[in-house]
Structure formats: structure tokens, C-alpha cells
Coordinates of C-alpha atoms and ligand atoms in Angstrom, one line a residue:
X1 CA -15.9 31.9 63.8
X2 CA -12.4 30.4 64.7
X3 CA -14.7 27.4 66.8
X4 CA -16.8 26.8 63.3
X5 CA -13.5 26.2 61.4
X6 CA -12.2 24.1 64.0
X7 CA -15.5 22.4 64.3
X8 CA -15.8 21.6 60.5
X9 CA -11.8 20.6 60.0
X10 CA -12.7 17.9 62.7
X11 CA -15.8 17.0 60.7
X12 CA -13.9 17.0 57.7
X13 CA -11.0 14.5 58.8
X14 CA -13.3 12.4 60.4
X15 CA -14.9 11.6 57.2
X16 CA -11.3 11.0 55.1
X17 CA -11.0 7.3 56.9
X18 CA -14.8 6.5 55.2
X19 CA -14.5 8.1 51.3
X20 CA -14.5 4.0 49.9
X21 CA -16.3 4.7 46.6
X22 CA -16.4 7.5 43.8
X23 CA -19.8 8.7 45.2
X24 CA -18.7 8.6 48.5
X25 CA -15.8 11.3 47.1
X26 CA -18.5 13.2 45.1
X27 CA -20.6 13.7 47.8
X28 CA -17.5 14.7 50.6
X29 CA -16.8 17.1 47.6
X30 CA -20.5 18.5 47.0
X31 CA -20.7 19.0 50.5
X32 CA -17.3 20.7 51.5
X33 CA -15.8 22.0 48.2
X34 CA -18.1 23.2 46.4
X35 CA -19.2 26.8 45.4
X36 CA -22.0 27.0 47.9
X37 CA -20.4 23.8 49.9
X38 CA -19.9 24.5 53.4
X39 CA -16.2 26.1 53.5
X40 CA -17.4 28.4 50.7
X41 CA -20.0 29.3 53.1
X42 CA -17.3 30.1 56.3
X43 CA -15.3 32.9 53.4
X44 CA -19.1 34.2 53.4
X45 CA -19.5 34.8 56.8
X46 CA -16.1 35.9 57.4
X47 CA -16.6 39.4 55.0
X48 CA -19.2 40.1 58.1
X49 CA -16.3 39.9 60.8
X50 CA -14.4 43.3 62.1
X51 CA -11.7 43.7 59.8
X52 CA -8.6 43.1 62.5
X53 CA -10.2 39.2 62.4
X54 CA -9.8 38.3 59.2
X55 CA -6.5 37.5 58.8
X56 CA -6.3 35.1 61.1
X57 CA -10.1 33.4 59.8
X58 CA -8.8 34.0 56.6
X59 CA -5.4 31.2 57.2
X60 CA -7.6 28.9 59.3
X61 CA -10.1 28.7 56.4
X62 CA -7.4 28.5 53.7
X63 CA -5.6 25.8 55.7
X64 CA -8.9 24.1 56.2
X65 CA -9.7 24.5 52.4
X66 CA -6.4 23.3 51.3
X67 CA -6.7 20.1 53.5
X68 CA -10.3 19.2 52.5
X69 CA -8.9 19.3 48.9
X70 CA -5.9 16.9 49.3
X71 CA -7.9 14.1 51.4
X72 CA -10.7 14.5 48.3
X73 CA -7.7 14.5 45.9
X74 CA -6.4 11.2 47.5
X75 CA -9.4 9.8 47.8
X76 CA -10.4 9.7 44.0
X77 CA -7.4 8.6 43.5
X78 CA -7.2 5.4 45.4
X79 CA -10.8 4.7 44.8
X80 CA -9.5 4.7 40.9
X81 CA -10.4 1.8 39.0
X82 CA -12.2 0.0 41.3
X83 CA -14.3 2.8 41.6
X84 CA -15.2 3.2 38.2
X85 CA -16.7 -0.7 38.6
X86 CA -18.6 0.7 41.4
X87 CA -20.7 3.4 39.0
X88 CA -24.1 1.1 37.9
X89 CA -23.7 2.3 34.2
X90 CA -19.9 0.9 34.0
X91 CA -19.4 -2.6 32.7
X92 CA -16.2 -4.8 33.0
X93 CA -16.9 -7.8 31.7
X94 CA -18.1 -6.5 28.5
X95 CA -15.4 -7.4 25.8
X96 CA -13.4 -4.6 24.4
X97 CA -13.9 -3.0 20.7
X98 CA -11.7 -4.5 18.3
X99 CA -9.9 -1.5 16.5
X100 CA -10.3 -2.9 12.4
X101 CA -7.0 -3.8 11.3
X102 CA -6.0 -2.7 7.5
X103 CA -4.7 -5.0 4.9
X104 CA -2.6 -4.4 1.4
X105 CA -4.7 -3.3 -1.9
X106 CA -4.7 -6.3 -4.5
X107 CA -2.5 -4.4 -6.7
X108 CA -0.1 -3.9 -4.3
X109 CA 0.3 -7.1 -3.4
X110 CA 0.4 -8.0 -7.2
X111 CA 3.1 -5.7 -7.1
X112 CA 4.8 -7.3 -4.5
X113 CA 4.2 -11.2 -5.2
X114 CA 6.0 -10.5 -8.6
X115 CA 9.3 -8.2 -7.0
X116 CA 9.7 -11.2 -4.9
X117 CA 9.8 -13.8 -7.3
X118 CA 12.1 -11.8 -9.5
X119 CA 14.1 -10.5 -6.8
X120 CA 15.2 -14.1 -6.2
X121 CA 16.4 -14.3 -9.5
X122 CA 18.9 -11.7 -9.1
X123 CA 16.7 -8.3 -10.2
X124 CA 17.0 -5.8 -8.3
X125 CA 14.3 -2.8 -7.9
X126 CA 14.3 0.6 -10.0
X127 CA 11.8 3.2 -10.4
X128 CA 11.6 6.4 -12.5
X129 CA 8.9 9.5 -12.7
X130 CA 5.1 9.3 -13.7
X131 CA 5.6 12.5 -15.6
X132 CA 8.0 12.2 -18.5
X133 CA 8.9 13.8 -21.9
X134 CA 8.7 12.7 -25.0
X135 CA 12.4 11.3 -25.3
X136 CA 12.0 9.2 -22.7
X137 CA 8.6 7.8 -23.1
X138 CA 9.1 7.5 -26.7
X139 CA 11.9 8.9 -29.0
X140 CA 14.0 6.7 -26.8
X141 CA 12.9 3.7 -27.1
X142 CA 12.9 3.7 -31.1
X143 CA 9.2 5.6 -31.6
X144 CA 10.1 8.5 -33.8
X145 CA 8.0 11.6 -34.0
X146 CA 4.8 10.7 -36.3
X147 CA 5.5 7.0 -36.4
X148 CA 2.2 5.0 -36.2
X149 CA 3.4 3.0 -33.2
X150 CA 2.5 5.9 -31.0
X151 CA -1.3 5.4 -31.6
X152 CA -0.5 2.3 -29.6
X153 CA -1.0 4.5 -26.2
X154 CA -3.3 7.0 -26.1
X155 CA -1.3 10.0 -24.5
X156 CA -2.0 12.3 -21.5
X157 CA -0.2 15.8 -22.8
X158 CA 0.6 18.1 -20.2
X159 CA 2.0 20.2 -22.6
X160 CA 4.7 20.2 -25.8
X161 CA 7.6 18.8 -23.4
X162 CA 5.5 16.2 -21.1
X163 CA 3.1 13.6 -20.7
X164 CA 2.1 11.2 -18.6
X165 CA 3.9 8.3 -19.4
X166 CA 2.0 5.7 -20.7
X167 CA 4.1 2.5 -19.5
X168 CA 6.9 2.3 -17.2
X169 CA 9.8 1.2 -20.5
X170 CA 11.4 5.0 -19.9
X171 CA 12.8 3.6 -16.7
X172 CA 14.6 1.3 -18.4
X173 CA 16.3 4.4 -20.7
X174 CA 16.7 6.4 -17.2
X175 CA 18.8 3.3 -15.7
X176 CA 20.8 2.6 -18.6
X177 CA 22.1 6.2 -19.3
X178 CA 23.2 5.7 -15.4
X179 CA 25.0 2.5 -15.6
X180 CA 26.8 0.5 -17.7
X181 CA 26.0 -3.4 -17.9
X182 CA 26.0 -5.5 -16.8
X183 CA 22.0 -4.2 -15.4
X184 CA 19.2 -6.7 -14.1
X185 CA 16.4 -4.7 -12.9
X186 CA 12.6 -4.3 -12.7
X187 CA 10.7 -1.6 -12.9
X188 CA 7.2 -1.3 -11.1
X189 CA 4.6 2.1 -11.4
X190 CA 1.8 3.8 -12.1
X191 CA 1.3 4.4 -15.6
X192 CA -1.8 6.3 -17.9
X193 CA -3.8 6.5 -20.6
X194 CA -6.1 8.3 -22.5
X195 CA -8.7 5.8 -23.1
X196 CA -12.3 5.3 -22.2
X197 CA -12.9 4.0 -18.7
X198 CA -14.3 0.4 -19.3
X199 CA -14.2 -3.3 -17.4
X200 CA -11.3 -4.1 -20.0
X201 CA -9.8 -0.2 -19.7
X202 CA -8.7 2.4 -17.3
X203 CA -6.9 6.1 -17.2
X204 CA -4.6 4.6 -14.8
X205 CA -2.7 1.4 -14.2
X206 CA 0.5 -0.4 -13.0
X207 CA 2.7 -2.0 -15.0
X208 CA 6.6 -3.9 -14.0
X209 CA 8.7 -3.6 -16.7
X210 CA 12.2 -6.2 -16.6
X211 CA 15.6 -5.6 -18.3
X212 CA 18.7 -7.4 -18.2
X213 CA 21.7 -6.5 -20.0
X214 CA 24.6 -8.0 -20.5
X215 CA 27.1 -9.2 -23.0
X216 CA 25.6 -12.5 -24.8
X217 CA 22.0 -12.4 -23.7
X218 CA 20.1 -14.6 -26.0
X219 CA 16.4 -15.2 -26.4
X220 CA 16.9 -18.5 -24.5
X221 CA 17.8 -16.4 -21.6
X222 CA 14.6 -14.6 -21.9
X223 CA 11.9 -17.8 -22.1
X224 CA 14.0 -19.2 -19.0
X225 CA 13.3 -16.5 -17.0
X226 CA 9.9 -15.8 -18.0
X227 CA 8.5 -19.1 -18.0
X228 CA 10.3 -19.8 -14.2
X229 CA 8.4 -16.6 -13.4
X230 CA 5.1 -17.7 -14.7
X231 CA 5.2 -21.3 -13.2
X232 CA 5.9 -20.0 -9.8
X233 CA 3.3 -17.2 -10.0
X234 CA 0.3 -19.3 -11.6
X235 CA 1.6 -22.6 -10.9
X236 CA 3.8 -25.4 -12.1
X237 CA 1.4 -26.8 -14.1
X238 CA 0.7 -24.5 -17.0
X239 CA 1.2 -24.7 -20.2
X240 CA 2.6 -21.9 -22.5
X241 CA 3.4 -20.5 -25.7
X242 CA 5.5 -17.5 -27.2
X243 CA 3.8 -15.2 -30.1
X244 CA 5.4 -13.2 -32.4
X245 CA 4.4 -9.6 -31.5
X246 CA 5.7 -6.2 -32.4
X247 CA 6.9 -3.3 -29.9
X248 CA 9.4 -0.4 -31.1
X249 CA 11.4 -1.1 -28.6
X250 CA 12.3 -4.8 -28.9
X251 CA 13.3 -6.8 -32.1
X252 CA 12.2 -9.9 -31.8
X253 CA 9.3 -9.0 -30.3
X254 CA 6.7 -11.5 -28.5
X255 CA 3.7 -12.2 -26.3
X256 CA 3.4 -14.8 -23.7
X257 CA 0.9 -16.9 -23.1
X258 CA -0.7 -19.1 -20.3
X259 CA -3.2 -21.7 -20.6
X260 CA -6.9 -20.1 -19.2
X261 CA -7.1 -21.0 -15.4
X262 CA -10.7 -20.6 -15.8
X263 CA -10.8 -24.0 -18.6
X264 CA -7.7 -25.0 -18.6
X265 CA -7.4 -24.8 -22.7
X266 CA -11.0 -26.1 -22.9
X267 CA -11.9 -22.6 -24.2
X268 CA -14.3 -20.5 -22.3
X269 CA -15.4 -17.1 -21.9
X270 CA -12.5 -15.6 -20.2
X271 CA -9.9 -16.5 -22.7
X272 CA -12.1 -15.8 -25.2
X273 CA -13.0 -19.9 -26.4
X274 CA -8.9 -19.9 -27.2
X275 CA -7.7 -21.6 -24.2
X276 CA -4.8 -19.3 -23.8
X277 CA -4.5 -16.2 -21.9
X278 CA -2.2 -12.8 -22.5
X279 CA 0.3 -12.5 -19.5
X280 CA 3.1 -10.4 -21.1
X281 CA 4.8 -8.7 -23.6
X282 CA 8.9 -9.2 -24.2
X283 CA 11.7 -9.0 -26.6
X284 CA 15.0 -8.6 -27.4
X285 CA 16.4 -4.8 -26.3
X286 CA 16.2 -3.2 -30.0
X287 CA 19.9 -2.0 -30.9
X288 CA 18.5 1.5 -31.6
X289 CA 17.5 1.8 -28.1
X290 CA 21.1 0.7 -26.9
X291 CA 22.2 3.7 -29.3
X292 CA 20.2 6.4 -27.9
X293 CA 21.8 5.5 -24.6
X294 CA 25.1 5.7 -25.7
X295 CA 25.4 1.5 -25.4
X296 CA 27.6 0.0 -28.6
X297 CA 24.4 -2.4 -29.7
X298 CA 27.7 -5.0 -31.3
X299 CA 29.0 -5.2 -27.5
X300 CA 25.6 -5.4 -25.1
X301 CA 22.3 -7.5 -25.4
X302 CA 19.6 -7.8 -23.8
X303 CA 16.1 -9.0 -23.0
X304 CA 13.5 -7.0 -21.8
X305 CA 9.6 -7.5 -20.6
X306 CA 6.5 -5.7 -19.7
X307 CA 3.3 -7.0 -17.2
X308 CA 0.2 -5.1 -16.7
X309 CA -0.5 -5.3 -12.7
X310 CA -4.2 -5.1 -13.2
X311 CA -4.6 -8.0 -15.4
X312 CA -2.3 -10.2 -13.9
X313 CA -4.7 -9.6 -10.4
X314 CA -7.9 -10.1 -12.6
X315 CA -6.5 -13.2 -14.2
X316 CA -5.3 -14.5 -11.2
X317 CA -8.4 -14.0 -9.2
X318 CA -11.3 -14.5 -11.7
X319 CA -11.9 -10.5 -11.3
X320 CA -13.8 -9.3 -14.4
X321 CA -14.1 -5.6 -14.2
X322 CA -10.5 -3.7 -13.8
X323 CA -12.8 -0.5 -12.8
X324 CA -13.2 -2.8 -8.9
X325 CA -9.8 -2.2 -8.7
X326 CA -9.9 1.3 -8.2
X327 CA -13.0 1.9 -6.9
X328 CA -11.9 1.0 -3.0
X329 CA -15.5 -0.5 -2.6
X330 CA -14.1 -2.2 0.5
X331 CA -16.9 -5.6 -0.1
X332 CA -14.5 -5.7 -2.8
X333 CA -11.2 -5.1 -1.0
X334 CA -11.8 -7.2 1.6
X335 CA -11.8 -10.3 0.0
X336 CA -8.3 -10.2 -1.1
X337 CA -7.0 -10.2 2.6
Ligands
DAH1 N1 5.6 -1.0 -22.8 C1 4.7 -2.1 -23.3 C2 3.3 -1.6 -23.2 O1 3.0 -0.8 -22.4 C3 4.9 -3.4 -22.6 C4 6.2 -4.0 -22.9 C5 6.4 -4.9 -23.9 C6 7.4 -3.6 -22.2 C7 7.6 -5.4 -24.2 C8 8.6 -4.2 -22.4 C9 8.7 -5.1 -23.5 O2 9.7 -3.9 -21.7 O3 9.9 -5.6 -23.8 O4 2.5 -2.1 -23.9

């Protein structure tokens, strides 16, 4: 027994100098370490020797077990890599996969194109709950209970004390009970609506509201900044206008406009045959709204402004139907990379 062990440890370092590829290893291993490899086969036989021999068969064997595995061990490891080549099925020159590399949704980047341009003119960045109560989202900003302005925005009730809010102006009442002027801010989120889901409407939206405050803001103040926002968002060139509007919140109110960037004023299907598009609503901060913060409406003024993300994307990119926007078809998504 003890010359068979010997015998086979010879055999077995003799053949460590030639293990060169991974089947090379795989054999040395199918041969000597497996279950019924040829060491398994020595423990066999050694059950049949008188029981004062085994010890001593028993270390041999172990030794010769223990060596077999560390020169297989080694071996797969050196062969490594270059092994791997050696397999047929393993190809190196074939290019690797390309792991597909995300990009920002439209509206975020909407979002983002418009903080920056506002940031450089001295806003800075506020942002407030998507579930509110009725004080903020109306009461406070000069809706009273019943008043017909409320049928403006169809309301998501969670129950008597909140909603959904249904723009993002009750920011604007959260910052100013927090701070005294003077306040420059703007207010991006997601806001909702009860309407029905349509290419023009959604349940859902963005919208940045703007407020500054201060003492002596005039309405001057407000077409200066809005019209430097709009020239460096759609482009030097446009022409615009300011409409009389109404909001509760803002006396003067107004609406700004752009001329189309599908006609350029011609008059065409997007803007309706009018030439002029909707970009934003604005006005003067309404001195009840300075009140229910606890602002003296003699001593602060303000301007304030609201865009909807969604149609300044679609108007920007010739999108027609706001439901693409939510949809995350990514044909769609892409192509705003
Ligand atoms: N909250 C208005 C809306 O959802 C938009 C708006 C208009 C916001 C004028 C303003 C503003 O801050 O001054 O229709």
C-alpha cells in the first residue's frame, strides 16, 4: 500500500511541471481528485488493510491528497486568463457590451434649463408639499371659500382639510410667513388636477412659480425679468406682448406672450392662426395676499409669475400631445437626449 502512494505522489509531481492549459488542470483533476479519481481509490483500498496500518496509510494518503490539491490549485490559477482564451467557445476579440447609459426626462430638464437661467438672476430655489390645505392653496392667496375663481382648478380632495394642490403659488405663502423681504425665489413641483386626461390636459403637471419681494417693486421690474427670461430660453429674437389677465392672487394681473416658433406670427395651427403663443401667467403680489402673511401691503411689493413645465417642453420642442410626456414610451424619451 505505502509503495502505491509513493508510486502515485511521484506520478503526481511529475505531472505539476506540464498542467499549461485549463484542460490540462481538468484532466490532472478528473484523474487524481475526483470522487472515483485515483487517490479516492487508495482511501478504498485502505478500509481492506489490518487495522494497526491505517494510520500510517491514512497520513501518507492525506499528505498525498493535500499535495495533489495545491499543485491543481496553482495550476488553475496561473493558467488564469490565458487559459480562458485557450477554451474553443471563448472569444477575445469580440467587442464588449455597451452597458445603456440613462439620460434626464424632458421635464426635468425643462425644469432645470429654467432654475438656471433664473438662478443667474439672483433667485434662489424653494420648494413646498404636494399635499396642502385649503389655506394655503387657496384662502391664502385671496380665493375665499365659494368664490368662482376656485372653478379655475379642478381640485383633488383628500378630505375637508387637504387637497392636492393644484399649482405650486402656496409656496410662495409657505416662504413668506418664514421670511421677511427682501425674498427672490422660485418655486418648482408637481402639481394636479382633476381634469380629463387629454393631449392639451393631464391629472398631473409641473409648474415654477417666481416671487420677488421687496420694497418698491414695480411692474417694470416684472417685464424686465420676464422678457430677459424668455429671450434667453427661446431666443433673442422673439417678439412679445403682455395681456391683461385675472388671477386672485395678483392685481394687475397678466399673460405673456411669444411669437409662434412654429410661423413666426404668420399664424398656423399651433398658435391657433394668432401668431402668439401663451408662455406665462404674472402679476403684481395682490395686497391681500401680503396680509394673510402678516406683510404691511403699504411697506412690501412685489411681482410674482407662474410657468407650466409641460407646455413650455411642448412649445419648445414642437411636442403636441402632453400625455408623451408621461407615458415613458422611451422612442419618445430618447429623443430628447
Ligand atoms: N397659479 C397659476 C395657475 O396655476 C399660475 C400663476 C399665475 C402663478 C400668476 C403666479 C402668478 O404666481 O403670479 O394657473
Amino acid at each position: 500500500m505505502q509503495d502505491a502512494i509513493t508510486q502515485l505522489l511521484d506520478e503526481v509531481r511529475a505531472r505539476a511541471g506540464r498542467l499549461a492549459t485549463r484542460d490540462d488542470a481538468e484532466d490532472f483533476r478528473i484523474q487524481y481528485l475526483a470522487r472515483k479519481g485515483r487517490i479516492a481509490t487508495l482511501f478504498e483500498d485502505m478500509k481492506a488493510l489490518p487495522p494497526a496500518e491505517r494510520p500510517v496509510a491514512g497520513k501518507l494518503l492525506n499528505a498525498l491528497r493535500v499535495e495533489a490539491e495545491g499543485i491543481h490549485a496553482a495550476a488553475v490559477a496561473s493558467i488564469g486568463i490565458a487559459g480562458a482564451a485557450h477554451a474553443a467557445h471563448l472569444d477575445l476579440t469580440l467587442p464588449g457590451r455597451a452597458m445603456p447609459v440613462g439620460h434626464q426626462h424632458i421635464v426635468t430638464k425643462t425644469i432645470d434649463e429654467i432654475k438656471t437661467i433664473f438662478k443667474a438672476m439672483g433667485f434662489s430655489v424653494a420648494t413646498g408639499p404636494e399635499i396642502e390645505t385649503d389655506w394655503y392653496n387657496f384662502q391664502a392667496l385671496n380665493f375665499p371659500p365659494d368664490h368662482p375663481a376656485r372653478d379655475m382648478q379642478d381640485t383633488f380632495f383628500i378630505d375637508d382639510m387637504r387637497l392636492l394642490r393644484t399649482h405650486t403659488t402656496p409656496v410662495q405663502i409657505r416662504v413668506m410667513e418664514q421670511r421677511t423681504p427682501p425674498i427672490r425665489i422660485i418655486m418648482p413641483g408637481r402639481v394636479f388636477r382633476n381634469e380629463v386626461i387629454s393631449a392639451r390636459s393631464h391629472v398631473q403637471f409641473h409648474q415654477v412659480d417666481g416671487l420677488f419681494c421687496d420694497a418698491h417693486v414695480t411692474f417694470a421690474d416684472l417685464k424686465g425679468t420676464l422678457v430677459a427670461f424668455a429671450k434667453r430660453y427661446y431666443g433673442s429674437a422673439l417678439k412679445y406682448r403682455f395681456r391683461p389677465s385675472f388671477f386672485p392672487f395678483t392685481e394687475p394681473s397678466a399673460e405673456m406672450d411669444i411669437t409662434c416658433y412654429l410661423c413666426a406670427g404668420k399664424g398656423c395651427r399651433v398658435c391657433k392662426q394668432s401668431g402668439w403663443l401663451e408662455i406665462l401667467g404674472c402679476g403684481m403680489v395682490d395686497p391681500n395676499v401680503f396680509r394673510a402673511v402678516g406683510y404691511d401691503p403699504d411697506a412690501v411689493s412685489g411681482y410674482a409669475f407662474g410657468i407650466g413645465i409641460e407646455r413650455t417642453a411642448m412649445l419648445r420642442h414642437g411636442v403636441d400631445d402632453i400625455r408623451l410626456l408621461f407615458e415613458n414610451d422611451l422612442r419618445v424619451n430618447r429623443q430628447f437626449i
